[in-house]
Amino acid sequence: DDFPSPLKGFGHGSMTMLAHIPIHVLRQWVRHRYGTFTHISTDYDSLVERDLFFIPDKFRKQEGKVGSYTFTDMNPLENEAVRVKLLSNKNRQLSRYRMLRAFDVPAEVAMFVFPTCFYNWVVVTKPLESLFNFCSLRTDSHAQKEIRDYADAVWQLFRGAFPDIAELFSEKFYYGDSESVKSFKPE
């Protein structure tokens, strides 16, 4: 029976994870609404010193309209041109950050010049029902690669922590196209 939704019972269980995640991926994850995110304070000087910024190795072109985008890989020349431009921008912004810090501007203000590709530490607690939705949408081949990589990692954690529920999910509730999710059977 689909009414009430059998998934509602899973809203009472939850999973908590510590994630080191680029901000653009975090923003997509937050869109899954249910759950709690606790951002752990960032040491911006250390972030700059250790160069903890996300620049992809492979880039894709976005085609289509909002809600129905498709992504195609760039050719190697386009890919390298985009990568060089993003690295150049990141390095220029880090130089500006260092200059502001040299003027004793507080790190929390100097970081305003950062490109939004830096990593954040967050503690994420999500109801299992929300994780079902997250894994269905974000492990699918149509999801943006960066969020799909994190969703695949979340799926691995989820199936390790809740193997019986993961099997039920993959058989009855999963609507994505990931073979690793659709074919899951606990050991």
PDB file of N, CA and C in Angstrom, residues 137-173:
ATOM      1  N   LEU A 137      18.516  10.287  -6.113  1.00  0.00           N
ATOM      2  CA  LEU A 137      18.770  11.388  -7.048  1.00  0.00           C
ATOM      3  C   LEU A 137      20.241  11.558  -7.381  1.00  0.00           C
ATOM      4  N   ARG A 138      21.099  11.459  -6.381  1.00  0.00           N
ATOM      5  CA  ARG A 138      22.489  11.873  -6.562  1.00  0.00           C
ATOM      6  C   ARG A 138      23.442  10.743  -6.946  1.00  0.00           C
ATOM      7  N   THR A 139      23.031   9.472  -6.870  1.00  0.00           N
ATOM      8  CA  THR A 139      23.877   8.395  -7.401  1.00  0.00           C
ATOM      9  C   THR A 139      23.530   8.104  -8.853  1.00  0.00           C
ATOM     10  N   ASP A 140      22.496   8.714  -9.350  1.00  0.00           N
ATOM     11  CA  ASP A 140      22.053   8.514 -10.724  1.00  0.00           C
ATOM     12  C   ASP A 140      23.085   9.085 -11.706  1.00  0.00           C
ATOM     13  N   SER A 141      23.191   8.480 -12.861  1.00  0.00           N
ATOM     14  CA  SER A 141      24.192   8.911 -13.853  1.00  0.00           C
ATOM     15  C   SER A 141      23.962  10.334 -14.346  1.00  0.00           C
ATOM     16  N   HIS A 142      22.762  10.873 -14.173  1.00  0.00           N
ATOM     17  CA  HIS A 142      22.462  12.226 -14.632  1.00  0.00           C
ATOM     18  C   HIS A 142      22.886  13.296 -13.626  1.00  0.00           C
ATOM     19  N   ALA A 143      23.270  12.883 -12.422  1.00  0.00           N
ATOM     20  CA  ALA A 143      23.678  13.850 -11.402  1.00  0.00           C
ATOM     21  C   ALA A 143      25.051  14.420 -11.743  1.00  0.00           C
ATOM     22  N   GLN A 144      25.294  15.621 -11.250  1.00  0.00           N
ATOM     23  CA  GLN A 144      26.598  16.243 -11.446  1.00  0.00           C
ATOM     24  C   GLN A 144      27.668  15.340 -10.829  1.00  0.00           C
ATOM     25  N   LYS A 145      28.792  15.183 -11.500  1.00  0.00           N
ATOM     26  CA  LYS A 145      29.809  14.218 -11.082  1.00  0.00           C
ATOM     27  C   LYS A 145      30.269  14.435  -9.651  1.00  0.00           C
ATOM     28  N   GLU A 146      30.540  15.666  -9.257  1.00  0.00           N
ATOM     29  CA  GLU A 146      31.073  15.923  -7.925  1.00  0.00           C
ATOM     30  C   GLU A 146      30.097  15.495  -6.831  1.00  0.00           C
ATOM     31  N   ILE A 147      28.813  15.797  -6.983  1.00  0.00           N
ATOM     32  CA  ILE A 147      27.835  15.375  -5.970  1.00  0.00           C
ATOM     33  C   ILE A 147      27.637  13.869  -6.052  1.00  0.00           C
ATOM     34  N   ARG A 148      27.742  13.297  -7.247  1.00  0.00           N
ATOM     35  CA  ARG A 148      27.605  11.836  -7.405  1.00  0.00           C
ATOM     36  C   ARG A 148      28.731  11.105  -6.676  1.00  0.00           C
ATOM     37  N   ASP A 149      29.942  11.651  -6.736  1.00  0.00           N
ATOM     38  CA  ASP A 149      31.058  11.038  -6.011  1.00  0.00           C
ATOM     39  C   ASP A 149      30.775  10.999  -4.506  1.00  0.00           C
ATOM     40  N   TYR A 150      30.248  12.086  -3.959  1.00  0.00           N
ATOM     41  CA  TYR A 150      29.909  12.104  -2.533  1.00  0.00           C
ATOM     42  C   TYR A 150      28.725  11.195  -2.239  1.00  0.00           C
ATOM     43  N   ALA A 151      27.730  11.180  -3.114  1.00  0.00           N
ATOM     44  CA  ALA A 151      26.572  10.308  -2.900  1.00  0.00           C
ATOM     45  C   ALA A 151      26.988   8.838  -2.934  1.00  0.00           C
ATOM     46  N   ASP A 152      27.909   8.479  -3.814  1.00  0.00           N
ATOM     47  CA  ASP A 152      28.409   7.102  -3.841  1.00  0.00           C
ATOM     48  C   ASP A 152      29.088   6.751  -2.522  1.00  0.00           C
ATOM     49  N   ALA A 153      29.853   7.691  -1.970  1.00  0.00           N
ATOM     50  CA  ALA A 153      30.508   7.455  -0.676  1.00  0.00           C
ATOM     51  C   ALA A 153      29.472   7.326   0.439  1.00  0.00           C
ATOM     52  N   VAL A 154      28.442   8.172   0.402  1.00  0.00           N
ATOM     53  CA  VAL A 154      27.364   8.083   1.405  1.00  0.00           C
ATOM     54  C   VAL A 154      26.665   6.737   1.283  1.00  0.00           C
ATOM     55  N   TRP A 155      26.407   6.287   0.050  1.00  0.00           N
ATOM     56  CA  TRP A 155      25.768   4.978  -0.162  1.00  0.00           C
ATOM     57  C   TRP A 155      26.616   3.866   0.455  1.00  0.00           C
ATOM     58  N   GLN A 156      27.935   3.930   0.270  1.00  0.00           N
ATOM     59  CA  GLN A 156      28.815   2.912   0.847  1.00  0.00           C
ATOM     60  C   GLN A 156      28.718   2.918   2.376  1.00  0.00           C
ATOM     61  N   LEU A 157      28.707   4.099   2.983  1.00  0.00           N
ATOM     62  CA  LEU A 157      28.560   4.199   4.442  1.00  0.00           C
ATOM     63  C   LEU A 157      27.197   3.675   4.891  1.00  0.00           C
ATOM     64  N   PHE A 158      26.158   4.079   4.160  1.00  0.00           N
ATOM     65  CA  PHE A 158      24.790   3.687   4.503  1.00  0.00           C
ATOM     66  C   PHE A 158      24.617   2.172   4.448  1.00  0.00           C
ATOM     67  N   ARG A 159      25.078   1.562   3.374  1.00  0.00           N
ATOM     68  CA  ARG A 159      24.887   0.115   3.249  1.00  0.00           C
ATOM     69  C   ARG A 159      25.737  -0.658   4.249  1.00  0.00           C
ATOM     70  N   GLY A 160      26.865  -0.083   4.672  1.00  0.00           N
ATOM     71  CA  GLY A 160      27.666  -0.720   5.717  1.00  0.00           C
ATOM     72  C   GLY A 160      27.014  -0.624   7.086  1.00  0.00           C
ATOM     73  N   ALA A 161      26.362   0.510   7.356  1.00  0.00           N
ATOM     74  CA  ALA A 161      25.725   0.719   8.662  1.00  0.00           C
ATOM     75  C   ALA A 161      24.357   0.039   8.759  1.00  0.00           C
ATOM     76  N   PHE A 162      23.631  -0.009   7.657  1.00  0.00           N
ATOM     77  CA  PHE A 162      22.260  -0.539   7.656  1.00  0.00           C
ATOM     78  C   PHE A 162      22.070  -1.513   6.498  1.00  0.00           C
ATOM     79  N   PRO A 163      22.756  -2.659   6.487  1.00  0.00           N
ATOM     80  CA  PRO A 163      22.698  -3.537   5.310  1.00  0.00           C
ATOM     81  C   PRO A 163      21.299  -4.045   4.974  1.00  0.00           C
ATOM     82  N   ASP A 164      20.504  -4.372   5.972  1.00  0.00           N
ATOM     83  CA  ASP A 164      19.158  -4.886   5.683  1.00  0.00           C
ATOM     84  C   ASP A 164      18.254  -3.799   5.107  1.00  0.00           C
ATOM     85  N   ILE A 165      18.360  -2.596   5.660  1.00  0.00           N
ATOM     86  CA  ILE A 165      17.558  -1.479   5.144  1.00  0.00           C
ATOM     87  C   ILE A 165      18.054  -1.098   3.748  1.00  0.00           C
ATOM     88  N   ALA A 166      19.366  -1.142   3.536  1.00  0.00           N
ATOM     89  CA  ALA A 166      19.926  -0.832   2.212  1.00  0.00           C
ATOM     90  C   ALA A 166      19.411  -1.818   1.168  1.00  0.00           C
ATOM     91  N   GLU A 167      19.307  -3.087   1.539  1.00  0.00           N
ATOM     92  CA  GLU A 167      18.779  -4.080   0.595  1.00  0.00           C
ATOM     93  C   GLU A 167      17.314  -3.780   0.268  1.00  0.00           C
ATOM     94  N   LEU A 168      16.512  -3.456   1.288  1.00  0.00           N
ATOM     95  CA  LEU A 168      15.110  -3.098   1.064  1.00  0.00           C
ATOM     96  C   LEU A 168      15.015  -1.870   0.167  1.00  0.00           C
ATOM     97  N   PHE A 169      15.839  -0.874   0.447  1.00  0.00           N
ATOM     98  CA  PHE A 169      15.860   0.344  -0.361  1.00  0.00           C
ATOM     99  C   PHE A 169      16.186   0.030  -1.815  1.00  0.00           C
ATOM    100  N   SER A 170      17.254  -0.757  -2.041  1.00  0.00           N
ATOM    101  CA  SER A 170      17.674  -1.024  -3.421  1.00  0.00           C
ATOM    102  C   SER A 170      16.625  -1.834  -4.178  1.00  0.00           C
ATOM    103  N   GLU A 171      15.862  -2.676  -3.479  1.00  0.00           N
ATOM    104  CA  GLU A 171      14.842  -3.499  -4.143  1.00  0.00           C
ATOM    105  C   GLU A 171      13.522  -2.766  -4.357  1.00  0.00           C
ATOM    106  N   LYS A 172      13.118  -1.920  -3.409  1.00  0.00           N
ATOM    107  CA  LYS A 172      11.756  -1.367  -3.430  1.00  0.00           C
ATOM    108  C   LYS A 172      11.656   0.139  -3.668  1.00  0.00           C
ATOM    109  N   PHE A 173      12.652   0.894  -3.209  1.00  0.00           N
ATOM    110  CA  PHE A 173      12.476   2.348  -3.188  1.00  0.00           C
ATOM    111  C   PHE A 173      13.446   3.121  -4.063  1.00  0.00           C
TER     112      PHE A 173
END
